[in-house]
Amino acid sequence: MFQELLENLRAQKPLIHCITNYVTANDCANLLLACGASPIMADDPAEAADITALSAGLVLNIGTLHQAVLPAMEGAGRRARALGHPVVLDPVGAGASAFRTAAARRLLEEVHPTLLRGNASELKTLAGGRGDSRGVDAAAADRVTPQNLDQMAAFVKALSARTGAVVAMTGAIDLVSDASTTFCIYNGHPAMGRVTGTGCQLSALSAAFLAANPDAPLAAAAAAVCAMGLCGEIAYARLGPQEGNATYRNYIIDAMDRLAPDTLEQGARYEMR
Amino acid sequence: MFQELLENLRAQKPLIHCITNYVTANDCANLLLACGASPIMADDPAEAADITALSAGLVLNIGTLHQAVLPAMEGAGRRARALGHPVVLDPVGAGASAFRTAAARRLLEEVHPTLLRGNASELKTLAGGRGDSRGVDAAAADRVTPQNLDQMAAFVKALSARTGAVVAMTGAIDLVSDASTTFCIYNGHPAMGRVTGTGCQLSALSAAFLAANPDAPLAAAAAAVCAMGLCGEIAYARLGPQEGNATYRNYIIDAMDRLAPDTLEQGARYEMR
Amino acid sequence: MFQELLENLRAQKPLIHCITNYVTANDCANLLLACGASPIMADDPAEAADITALSAGLVLNIGTLHQAVLPAMEGAGRRARALGHPVVLDPVGAGASAFRTAAARRLLEEVHPTLLRGNASELKTLAGGRGDSRGVDAAAADRVTPQNLDQMAAFVKALSARTGAVVAMTGAIDLVSDASTTFCIYNGHPAMGRVTGTGCQLSALSAAFLAANPDAPLAAAAAAVCAMGLCGEIAYARLGPQEGNATYRNYIIDAMDRLAPDTLEQGARYEMR
């Protein structure tokens, strides 16, 4: 199934509009090019909605949110939804400040994203509970483990039902869910946490998969999560004894550039519930 | 000829002020260091003109333009011209939104750049025609090919005559022209389109070549285009079977760092019309 | 001594809040992850102080300062000091414009940073003298050499006494001083000057060392300077004949990711005065 979704992405080369943070914008752009999509970044309210109209998908990432950019996110988000384009909301650091939490909630309510992707702390914050955000990483108490998997799966399913968005909670085990079905995904490598922006890249990649597969948002999001994790595995296997997180960062994007659709099909490790 | 232009750049180590987008700013800085120049980025209106006065060349790149930065670009641009410093205008995405198109036209008219560098869609938009901008990439219909080369060469020559700027239209074939002479340049590799910001890097490199060779802006711009394309070729030849666009990005900058002036002289592939 | 300081950093994994420039933010984030810390970037006045309160250390870097961000720096800086968190001020380009010079002085006076890290030109500017800033690099006349080492050491010691901050002046020889003791550090490689942001990375690294070693700010800053320089040496030794500054950039961060505490202990080259 995932093979076809990646083939669609490579064939359609969707233009993805990212309103995102300046820390990882370059990696998001190169990752989008690697997967077969094309990036455009534009975050001024004077043009954000126009750029969205030209694009096939939108990413709203609040990693270094500025007050002046929030209206651009809202305007672009509404335009994208009006046009039927997928919108991915990445609530980076929600819970870390009142400003971020409020902005993430506002975007969730105003824009009704197609996909909500975050770590457990961020998603718990958005769900109204208390996420123990430690900056932009999930708190230890919020990690998905084999022990709390059932509970976490019920959480993402309920959050999807309530918001209408596909929900992707990423961590050691990734959960991707709509209101009826949940993918539990086992791809990835712990070392990805030592590379800044792998989550941001995944959000951008998800928008590309969703744009190319508009009728299958749940499967598209799951395919993106598997693809990102699989590239993390392939890249890790390449690392030599002197190579660290900077080289790993490059190898992950390289792996996406080289990822064959059937490699994704065979390498995806997940179960559906 | 190009050998001497690169030798001048390496000897003079010009400081280049970039008012540019946050997506590719790091690559522009490292590319400038690689070629022998020195970068400084400063885009607040409170200091932009002062920083320009300290520098030897200026780049205005509207890749992620903010309304608040436009006055900084205008102020720095006017100061640079008043001081006789070269100004490179890179109208990234002109045509993709009314805001970008208006900003690019305004900068062209207010600042009178020394060099205008963009893809065919962007330059057609600036020329008042309709460029089929697809985000930040040239539309397929706007690509320079052997078939439309004469027509495109006439276009850039006319645009140069009208604006007073050297015009560099980059694509599969690159055209660099003033009102009387056109370089048709065949360096480069298609894979460069899979690395974000190679165009931005070329604009920064062009400013460095122009600053070090103030009496030969046309040749300096052509040398920059050849050098960037040649580095793309050298870097591509280094790529191994697992390496993709992230490694390619690094190898291009590496190649600039190692580019010997006589390698540029011998590797430049162009004809003059 | 430095071995233990790095072990503390790896054990505590401090969250470091960077209000920094967009050119090198990604490198700072990956360098922080490489050393064992965790990065968060947030520069809007609406949240900067809240993010600081959640963090263990703060970096104020004015490399691409915007007027709107200055209040965020002041607010976060005051909050950090009130909480007893270390604050590192990196006055990038002080002296290059009146705006930067005034901002750097204001932050020095308002925030009372724990560590002031810059090149000789920047620090001379802050000391009220005239630094011959050439953009973001130190002027040739300001370089620390064996010939002017005594004079420079006296300068940093006096600047530390006057400001109450540990002062780190970095260049070919690095000087790290409080009011009584000065480290003269001989680690590093000249090629580091061809990679953008190694100074920014050092400031971020210093904040991590200071956060993990609150009782020994002088030694922590000296350890950070030695570690960064040592990684520059290790990375340089890895470079092959086709590799330039882009690969060098990655290898420096890789080296930090792989740096064993006893390697730092044995590789640190310094004398104390």
PDB file of C-alpha atoms in Angstrom, chain B residues 6-262:
ATOM      1  CA  LEU B   6      38.600  34.333  -9.255  1.00  0.00           C
ATOM      2  CA  GLU B   7      42.158  35.233  -8.287  1.00  0.00           C
ATOM      3  CA  ASN B   8      40.997  38.786  -7.630  1.00  0.00           C
ATOM      4  CA  LEU B   9      38.172  37.475  -5.452  1.00  0.00           C
ATOM      5  CA  ARG B  10      40.513  35.278  -3.430  1.00  0.00           C
ATOM      6  CA  ALA B  11      42.985  38.147  -3.016  1.00  0.00           C
ATOM      7  CA  GLN B  12      40.455  40.797  -2.018  1.00  0.00           C
ATOM      8  CA  LYS B  13      38.203  38.698   0.247  1.00  0.00           C
ATOM      9  CA  PRO B  14      35.289  41.121  -0.121  1.00  0.00           C
ATOM     10  CA  LEU B  15      32.765  41.414   2.683  1.00  0.00           C
ATOM     11  CA  ILE B  16      29.321  40.693   1.229  1.00  0.00           C
ATOM     12  CA  HIS B  17      26.181  41.940   2.945  1.00  0.00           C
ATOM     13  CA  CYS B  18      23.250  39.591   2.374  1.00  0.00           C
ATOM     14  CA  ILE B  19      19.681  40.591   3.107  1.00  0.00           C
ATOM     15  CA  THR B  20      18.312  37.186   2.354  1.00  0.00           C
ATOM     16  CA  ASN B  21      15.926  34.432   3.315  1.00  0.00           C
ATOM     17  CA  TYR B  22      16.329  32.320   6.435  1.00  0.00           C
ATOM     18  CA  VAL B  23      15.971  29.048   4.521  1.00  0.00           C
ATOM     19  CA  THR B  24      19.318  29.196   2.762  1.00  0.00           C
ATOM     20  CA  ALA B  25      21.224  31.888   4.697  1.00  0.00           C
ATOM     21  CA  ASN B  26      23.622  29.369   6.206  1.00  0.00           C
ATOM     22  CA  ASP B  27      24.486  27.902   2.817  1.00  0.00           C
ATOM     23  CA  CYS B  28      25.021  31.372   1.377  1.00  0.00           C
ATOM     24  CA  ALA B  29      27.375  32.203   4.232  1.00  0.00           C
ATOM     25  CA  ASN B  30      29.415  29.023   3.814  1.00  0.00           C
ATOM     26  CA  LEU B  31      29.484  29.390   0.034  1.00  0.00           C
ATOM     27  CA  LEU B  32      30.803  32.929   0.410  1.00  0.00           C
ATOM     28  CA  LEU B  33      33.507  31.709   2.768  1.00  0.00           C
ATOM     29  CA  ALA B  34      34.273  28.879   0.353  1.00  0.00           C
ATOM     30  CA  CYS B  35      34.841  31.221  -2.581  1.00  0.00           C
ATOM     31  CA  GLY B  36      37.130  33.452  -0.529  1.00  0.00           C
ATOM     32  CA  ALA B  37      34.687  36.187   0.469  1.00  0.00           C
ATOM     33  CA  SER B  38      33.262  36.939   3.896  1.00  0.00           C
ATOM     34  CA  PRO B  39      29.522  37.106   4.699  1.00  0.00           C
ATOM     35  CA  ILE B  40      27.495  39.381   6.921  1.00  0.00           C
ATOM     36  CA  MET B  41      23.736  39.136   7.263  1.00  0.00           C
ATOM     37  CA  ALA B  42      21.799  42.109   8.689  1.00  0.00           C
ATOM     38  CA  ASP B  43      18.229  42.911   7.749  1.00  0.00           C
ATOM     39  CA  ASP B  44      16.880  45.323  10.322  1.00  0.00           C
ATOM     40  CA  PRO B  45      16.189  48.786   8.908  1.00  0.00           C
ATOM     41  CA  ALA B  46      18.008  50.211  11.943  1.00  0.00           C
ATOM     42  CA  GLU B  47      21.347  48.966  10.680  1.00  0.00           C
ATOM     43  CA  ALA B  48      21.079  47.632   7.136  1.00  0.00           C
ATOM     44  CA  ALA B  49      22.486  50.715   5.416  1.00  0.00           C
ATOM     45  CA  ASP B  50      25.329  50.990   7.953  1.00  0.00           C
ATOM     46  CA  ILE B  51      26.323  47.386   7.381  1.00  0.00           C
ATOM     47  CA  THR B  52      26.235  47.947   3.643  1.00  0.00           C
ATOM     48  CA  ALA B  53      28.559  50.900   3.991  1.00  0.00           C
ATOM     49  CA  LEU B  54      31.084  48.612   5.676  1.00  0.00           C
ATOM     50  CA  SER B  55      30.755  45.956   2.975  1.00  0.00           C
ATOM     51  CA  ALA B  56      31.973  45.645  -0.605  1.00  0.00           C
ATOM     52  CA  GLY B  57      28.808  44.198  -2.136  1.00  0.00           C
ATOM     53  CA  LEU B  58      25.130  43.652  -1.386  1.00  0.00           C
ATOM     54  CA  VAL B  59      22.647  40.869  -2.103  1.00  0.00           C
ATOM     55  CA  LEU B  60      18.899  41.479  -1.958  1.00  0.00           C
ATOM     56  CA  ASN B  61      17.076  38.138  -1.936  1.00  0.00           C
ATOM     57  CA  ILE B  62      13.307  38.087  -1.380  1.00  0.00           C
ATOM     58  CA  GLY B  63      12.977  34.350  -0.680  1.00  0.00           C
ATOM     59  CA  THR B  64      11.175  34.851   2.633  1.00  0.00           C
ATOM     60  CA  LEU B  65      10.490  38.545   2.424  1.00  0.00           C
ATOM     61  CA  HIS B  66       8.861  40.310   5.356  1.00  0.00           C
ATOM     62  CA  GLN B  67       7.167  43.652   4.993  1.00  0.00           C
ATOM     63  CA  ALA B  68       9.369  45.110   7.724  1.00  0.00           C
ATOM     64  CA  VAL B  69      12.514  44.119   5.828  1.00  0.00           C
ATOM     65  CA  LEU B  70      11.610  45.786   2.540  1.00  0.00           C
ATOM     66  CA  PRO B  71      12.648  49.247   3.800  1.00  0.00           C
ATOM     67  CA  ALA B  72      15.961  47.731   4.905  1.00  0.00           C
ATOM     68  CA  MET B  73      16.487  46.419   1.391  1.00  0.00           C
ATOM     69  CA  GLU B  74      15.655  49.769  -0.145  1.00  0.00           C
ATOM     70  CA  GLY B  75      17.838  51.721   2.250  1.00  0.00           C
ATOM     71  CA  ALA B  76      20.783  49.372   1.917  1.00  0.00           C
ATOM     72  CA  GLY B  77      20.358  49.204  -1.838  1.00  0.00           C
ATOM     73  CA  ARG B  78      20.398  52.958  -2.257  1.00  0.00           C
ATOM     74  CA  ARG B  79      23.411  53.303   0.032  1.00  0.00           C
ATOM     75  CA  ALA B  80      25.294  50.624  -1.873  1.00  0.00           C
ATOM     76  CA  ARG B  81      24.646  52.302  -5.203  1.00  0.00           C
ATOM     77  CA  ALA B  82      25.620  55.682  -3.806  1.00  0.00           C
ATOM     78  CA  LEU B  83      28.910  54.149  -2.696  1.00  0.00           C
ATOM     79  CA  GLY B  84      29.443  52.419  -6.024  1.00  0.00           C
ATOM     80  CA  HIS B  85      29.096  48.927  -4.563  1.00  0.00           C
ATOM     81  CA  PRO B  86      27.564  46.204  -6.700  1.00  0.00           C
ATOM     82  CA  VAL B  87      24.036  45.160  -5.806  1.00  0.00           C
ATOM     83  CA  VAL B  88      22.603  41.785  -6.814  1.00  0.00           C
ATOM     84  CA  LEU B  89      18.821  41.426  -6.849  1.00  0.00           C
ATOM     85  CA  ASP B  90      17.467  37.879  -6.602  1.00  0.00           C
ATOM     86  CA  PRO B  91      13.690  38.108  -7.104  1.00  0.00           C
ATOM     87  CA  VAL B  92      12.949  34.665  -5.624  1.00  0.00           C
ATOM     88  CA  GLY B  93       9.413  33.614  -6.430  1.00  0.00           C
ATOM     89  CA  ALA B  94       8.459  36.839  -8.236  1.00  0.00           C
ATOM     90  CA  GLY B  95       5.128  36.044  -9.809  1.00  0.00           C
ATOM     91  CA  ALA B  96       4.121  33.656  -7.037  1.00  0.00           C
ATOM     92  CA  SER B  97       2.299  36.381  -5.094  1.00  0.00           C
ATOM     93  CA  ALA B  98       1.316  39.962  -5.715  1.00  0.00           C
ATOM     94  CA  PHE B  99       3.438  40.956  -2.716  1.00  0.00           C
ATOM     95  CA  ARG B 100       6.608  39.399  -4.105  1.00  0.00           C
ATOM     96  CA  THR B 101       6.044  40.703  -7.581  1.00  0.00           C
ATOM     97  CA  ALA B 102       5.473  44.235  -6.318  1.00  0.00           C
ATOM     98  CA  ALA B 103       8.487  44.065  -4.001  1.00  0.00           C
ATOM     99  CA  ALA B 104      10.766  42.786  -6.753  1.00  0.00           C
ATOM    100  CA  ARG B 105       9.608  45.470  -9.166  1.00  0.00           C
ATOM    101  CA  ARG B 106      10.007  48.159  -6.548  1.00  0.00           C
ATOM    102  CA  LEU B 107      13.558  47.060  -5.747  1.00  0.00           C
ATOM    103  CA  LEU B 108      14.398  46.921  -9.442  1.00  0.00           C
ATOM    104  CA  GLU B 109      13.171  50.454  -9.947  1.00  0.00           C
ATOM    105  CA  GLU B 110      14.378  52.020  -6.702  1.00  0.00           C
ATOM    106  CA  VAL B 111      17.748  50.364  -6.342  1.00  0.00           C
ATOM    107  CA  HIS B 112      18.815  49.849  -9.964  1.00  0.00           C
ATOM    108  CA  PRO B 113      20.762  46.670  -9.201  1.00  0.00           C
ATOM    109  CA  THR B 114      24.047  45.923 -10.902  1.00  0.00           C
ATOM    110  CA  LEU B 115      22.960  42.350 -11.509  1.00  0.00           C
ATOM    111  CA  LEU B 116      19.507  40.837 -11.733  1.00  0.00           C
ATOM    112  CA  ARG B 117      19.648  37.060 -11.299  1.00  0.00           C
ATOM    113  CA  GLY B 118      16.643  34.779 -11.479  1.00  0.00           C
ATOM    114  CA  ASN B 119      15.013  31.952 -13.359  1.00  0.00           C
ATOM    115  CA  ALA B 120      13.033  32.532 -16.525  1.00  0.00           C
ATOM    116  CA  SER B 121       9.658  32.740 -14.780  1.00  0.00           C
ATOM    117  CA  GLU B 122      10.889  35.337 -12.314  1.00  0.00           C
ATOM    118  CA  LEU B 123      12.545  37.456 -14.976  1.00  0.00           C
ATOM    119  CA  LYS B 124       9.521  37.292 -17.267  1.00  0.00           C
ATOM    120  CA  THR B 125       7.383  38.485 -14.387  1.00  0.00           C
ATOM    121  CA  LEU B 126       9.738  41.395 -13.798  1.00  0.00           C
ATOM    122  CA  ALA B 127       9.785  42.220 -17.477  1.00  0.00           C
ATOM    123  CA  GLY B 128       6.057  42.803 -17.253  1.00  0.00           C
ATOM    124  CA  GLY B 129       5.034  39.681 -19.086  1.00  0.00           C
ATOM    125  CA  ARG B 130       3.534  36.664 -17.458  1.00  0.00           C
ATOM    126  CA  GLY B 131       5.927  34.197 -15.918  1.00  0.00           C
ATOM    127  CA  ASP B 132       4.369  30.871 -15.022  1.00  0.00           C
ATOM    128  CA  SER B 133       5.994  30.783 -11.614  1.00  0.00           C
ATOM    129  CA  ARG B 134       5.515  27.507  -9.840  1.00  0.00           C
ATOM    130  CA  GLY B 135       6.606  28.642  -6.440  1.00  0.00           C
ATOM    131  CA  VAL B 136      10.329  29.274  -6.482  1.00  0.00           C
ATOM    132  CA  ASP B 137      11.103  27.110  -9.516  1.00  0.00           C
ATOM    133  CA  ALA B 138      10.764  28.109 -13.136  1.00  0.00           C
ATOM    134  CA  ALA B 139       7.720  26.754 -14.914  1.00  0.00           C
ATOM    135  CA  ALA B 140       8.367  24.060 -17.509  1.00  0.00           C
ATOM    136  CA  ALA B 141       7.135  26.401 -20.218  1.00  0.00           C
ATOM    137  CA  ASP B 142       9.786  28.913 -19.209  1.00  0.00           C
ATOM    138  CA  ARG B 143      12.819  26.646 -19.467  1.00  0.00           C
ATOM    139  CA  VAL B 144      15.705  27.657 -21.669  1.00  0.00           C
ATOM    140  CA  THR B 145      16.308  24.982 -24.290  1.00  0.00           C
ATOM    141  CA  PRO B 146      18.410  24.790 -27.458  1.00  0.00           C
ATOM    142  CA  GLN B 147      15.148  25.415 -29.328  1.00  0.00           C
ATOM    143  CA  ASN B 148      14.262  28.718 -27.682  1.00  0.00           C
ATOM    144  CA  LEU B 149      17.805  29.881 -26.985  1.00  0.00           C
ATOM    145  CA  ASP B 150      17.812  32.669 -29.568  1.00  0.00           C
ATOM    146  CA  GLN B 151      14.525  34.008 -28.307  1.00  0.00           C
ATOM    147  CA  MET B 152      15.628  33.820 -24.668  1.00  0.00           C
ATOM    148  CA  ALA B 153      18.951  35.486 -25.457  1.00  0.00           C
ATOM    149  CA  ALA B 154      17.095  38.336 -27.136  1.00  0.00           C
ATOM    150  CA  PHE B 155      14.870  38.598 -24.066  1.00  0.00           C
ATOM    151  CA  VAL B 156      17.710  38.921 -21.537  1.00  0.00           C
ATOM    152  CA  LYS B 157      19.562  41.396 -23.746  1.00  0.00           C
ATOM    153  CA  ALA B 158      16.463  43.560 -24.023  1.00  0.00           C
ATOM    154  CA  LEU B 159      15.817  43.299 -20.278  1.00  0.00           C
ATOM    155  CA  SER B 160      19.385  44.373 -19.599  1.00  0.00           C
ATOM    156  CA  ALA B 161      19.068  47.300 -21.964  1.00  0.00           C
ATOM    157  CA  ARG B 162      15.859  48.389 -20.296  1.00  0.00           C
ATOM    158  CA  THR B 163      16.972  48.025 -16.686  1.00  0.00           C
ATOM    159  CA  GLY B 164      20.643  48.887 -16.964  1.00  0.00           C
ATOM    160  CA  ALA B 165      21.461  45.756 -14.980  1.00  0.00           C
ATOM    161  CA  VAL B 166      23.455  42.781 -16.120  1.00  0.00           C
ATOM    162  CA  VAL B 167      20.847  40.018 -16.344  1.00  0.00           C
ATOM    163  CA  ALA B 168      21.552  36.396 -15.454  1.00  0.00           C
ATOM    164  CA  MET B 169      18.804  33.941 -16.322  1.00  0.00           C
ATOM    165  CA  THR B 170      19.671  30.559 -14.912  1.00  0.00           C
ATOM    166  CA  GLY B 171      18.311  27.169 -15.849  1.00  0.00           C
ATOM    167  CA  ALA B 172      19.480  24.171 -17.842  1.00  0.00           C
ATOM    168  CA  ILE B 173      21.311  26.676 -20.024  1.00  0.00           C
ATOM    169  CA  ASP B 174      22.284  29.928 -18.342  1.00  0.00           C
ATOM    170  CA  LEU B 175      22.245  33.270 -20.081  1.00  0.00           C
ATOM    171  CA  VAL B 176      24.231  36.226 -18.771  1.00  0.00           C
ATOM    172  CA  SER B 177      23.850  39.410 -20.705  1.00  0.00           C
ATOM    173  CA  ASP B 178      24.333  43.119 -20.811  1.00  0.00           C
ATOM    174  CA  ALA B 179      22.848  45.274 -23.551  1.00  0.00           C
ATOM    175  CA  SER B 180      25.434  44.176 -26.113  1.00  0.00           C
ATOM    176  CA  THR B 181      26.913  40.775 -25.267  1.00  0.00           C
ATOM    177  CA  THR B 182      25.388  37.498 -24.077  1.00  0.00           C
ATOM    178  CA  PHE B 183      27.147  34.536 -22.488  1.00  0.00           C
ATOM    179  CA  CYS B 184      25.405  31.185 -23.058  1.00  0.00           C
ATOM    180  CA  ILE B 185      26.689  28.926 -20.310  1.00  0.00           C
ATOM    181  CA  TYR B 186      26.528  25.149 -20.315  1.00  0.00           C
ATOM    182  CA  ASN B 187      27.963  24.332 -16.898  1.00  0.00           C
ATOM    183  CA  GLY B 188      25.876  22.777 -14.143  1.00  0.00           C
ATOM    184  CA  HIS B 189      24.010  19.562 -13.438  1.00  0.00           C
ATOM    185  CA  PRO B 190      20.254  18.912 -13.278  1.00  0.00           C
ATOM    186  CA  ALA B 191      20.612  17.458  -9.777  1.00  0.00           C
ATOM    187  CA  MET B 192      21.380  20.963  -8.476  1.00  0.00           C
ATOM    188  CA  GLY B 193      17.623  21.557  -8.642  1.00  0.00           C
ATOM    189  CA  ARG B 194      17.209  18.998  -5.881  1.00  0.00           C
ATOM    190  CA  VAL B 195      19.307  21.070  -3.466  1.00  0.00           C
ATOM    191  CA  THR B 196      17.508  24.028  -1.962  1.00  0.00           C
ATOM    192  CA  GLY B 197      19.238  27.353  -2.381  1.00  0.00           C
ATOM    193  CA  THR B 198      21.732  26.770  -5.168  1.00  0.00           C
ATOM    194  CA  GLY B 199      20.217  29.830  -6.850  1.00  0.00           C
ATOM    195  CA  CYS B 200      20.546  31.878  -3.658  1.00  0.00           C
ATOM    196  CA  GLN B 201      24.141  30.739  -3.362  1.00  0.00           C
ATOM    197  CA  LEU B 202      24.813  31.791  -6.928  1.00  0.00           C
ATOM    198  CA  SER B 203      23.450  35.257  -6.216  1.00  0.00           C
ATOM    199  CA  ALA B 204      25.742  35.581  -3.218  1.00  0.00           C
ATOM    200  CA  LEU B 205      28.694  34.290  -5.237  1.00  0.00           C
ATOM    201  CA  SER B 206      27.919  36.752  -8.007  1.00  0.00           C
ATOM    202  CA  ALA B 207      28.052  39.634  -5.559  1.00  0.00           C
ATOM    203  CA  ALA B 208      31.484  38.462  -4.453  1.00  0.00           C
ATOM    204  CA  PHE B 209      32.763  38.228  -8.042  1.00  0.00           C
ATOM    205  CA  LEU B 210      31.316  41.645  -8.858  1.00  0.00           C
ATOM    206  CA  ALA B 211      32.777  43.266  -5.758  1.00  0.00           C
ATOM    207  CA  ALA B 212      36.237  41.963  -6.589  1.00  0.00           C
ATOM    208  CA  ASN B 213      35.991  42.896 -10.268  1.00  0.00           C
ATOM    209  CA  PRO B 214      34.138  46.206 -10.372  1.00  0.00           C
ATOM    210  CA  ASP B 215      35.228  47.104 -13.878  1.00  0.00           C
ATOM    211  CA  ALA B 216      33.927  43.922 -15.480  1.00  0.00           C
ATOM    212  CA  PRO B 217      30.429  43.213 -14.173  1.00  0.00           C
ATOM    213  CA  LEU B 218      29.336  41.130 -17.150  1.00  0.00           C
ATOM    214  CA  ALA B 219      32.377  38.880 -17.089  1.00  0.00           C
ATOM    215  CA  ALA B 220      32.246  38.686 -13.306  1.00  0.00           C
ATOM    216  CA  ALA B 221      28.619  37.532 -13.370  1.00  0.00           C
ATOM    217  CA  ALA B 222      29.403  35.002 -16.104  1.00  0.00           C
ATOM    218  CA  ALA B 223      32.367  33.717 -14.118  1.00  0.00           C
ATOM    219  CA  ALA B 224      30.161  33.258 -11.059  1.00  0.00           C
ATOM    220  CA  VAL B 225      27.596  31.312 -13.078  1.00  0.00           C
ATOM    221  CA  CYS B 226      30.303  29.105 -14.595  1.00  0.00           C
ATOM    222  CA  ALA B 227      31.949  28.568 -11.200  1.00  0.00           C
ATOM    223  CA  MET B 228      28.705  27.550  -9.508  1.00  0.00           C
ATOM    224  CA  GLY B 229      27.800  25.191 -12.326  1.00  0.00           C
ATOM    225  CA  LEU B 230      31.289  23.720 -12.436  1.00  0.00           C
ATOM    226  CA  CYS B 231      31.176  23.069  -8.697  1.00  0.00           C
ATOM    227  CA  GLY B 232      27.858  21.324  -9.279  1.00  0.00           C
ATOM    228  CA  GLU B 233      29.550  19.089 -11.836  1.00  0.00           C
ATOM    229  CA  ILE B 234      32.589  18.368  -9.670  1.00  0.00           C
ATOM    230  CA  ALA B 235      30.386  17.623  -6.673  1.00  0.00           C
ATOM    231  CA  TYR B 236      28.096  15.352  -8.643  1.00  0.00           C
ATOM    232  CA  ALA B 237      31.052  13.269  -9.786  1.00  0.00           C
ATOM    233  CA  ARG B 238      31.964  12.644  -6.142  1.00  0.00           C
ATOM    234  CA  LEU B 239      28.573  11.198  -5.177  1.00  0.00           C
ATOM    235  CA  GLY B 240      28.500   7.556  -4.165  1.00  0.00           C
ATOM    236  CA  PRO B 241      25.561   5.174  -4.572  1.00  0.00           C
ATOM    237  CA  GLN B 242      23.990   5.943  -1.170  1.00  0.00           C
ATOM    238  CA  GLU B 243      24.489   9.687  -1.342  1.00  0.00           C
ATOM    239  CA  GLY B 244      21.627  12.025  -2.125  1.00  0.00           C
ATOM    240  CA  ASN B 245      20.820  15.703  -2.129  1.00  0.00           C
ATOM    241  CA  ALA B 246      22.028  16.476   1.410  1.00  0.00           C
ATOM    242  CA  THR B 247      25.511  15.191   0.694  1.00  0.00           C
ATOM    243  CA  TYR B 248      25.386  16.837  -2.711  1.00  0.00           C
ATOM    244  CA  ARG B 249      24.668  20.150  -1.010  1.00  0.00           C
ATOM    245  CA  ASN B 250      27.839  19.783   1.043  1.00  0.00           C
ATOM    246  CA  TYR B 251      29.957  18.644  -1.885  1.00  0.00           C
ATOM    247  CA  ILE B 252      28.969  21.681  -3.952  1.00  0.00           C
ATOM    248  CA  ILE B 253      30.226  24.034  -1.254  1.00  0.00           C
ATOM    249  CA  ASP B 254      33.307  21.843  -0.744  1.00  0.00           C
ATOM    250  CA  ALA B 255      34.027  22.105  -4.464  1.00  0.00           C
ATOM    251  CA  MET B 256      33.895  25.903  -4.263  1.00  0.00           C
ATOM    252  CA  ASP B 257      36.277  25.823  -1.326  1.00  0.00           C
ATOM    253  CA  ARG B 258      38.730  23.760  -3.395  1.00  0.00           C
ATOM    254  CA  LEU B 259      38.143  25.405  -6.777  1.00  0.00           C
ATOM    255  CA  ALA B 260      41.471  26.430  -8.292  1.00  0.00           C
ATOM    256  CA  PRO B 261      41.366  29.434 -10.626  1.00  0.00           C
ATOM    257  CA  ASP B 262      42.812  27.437 -13.511  1.00  0.00           C
TER     258      ASP B 262
END
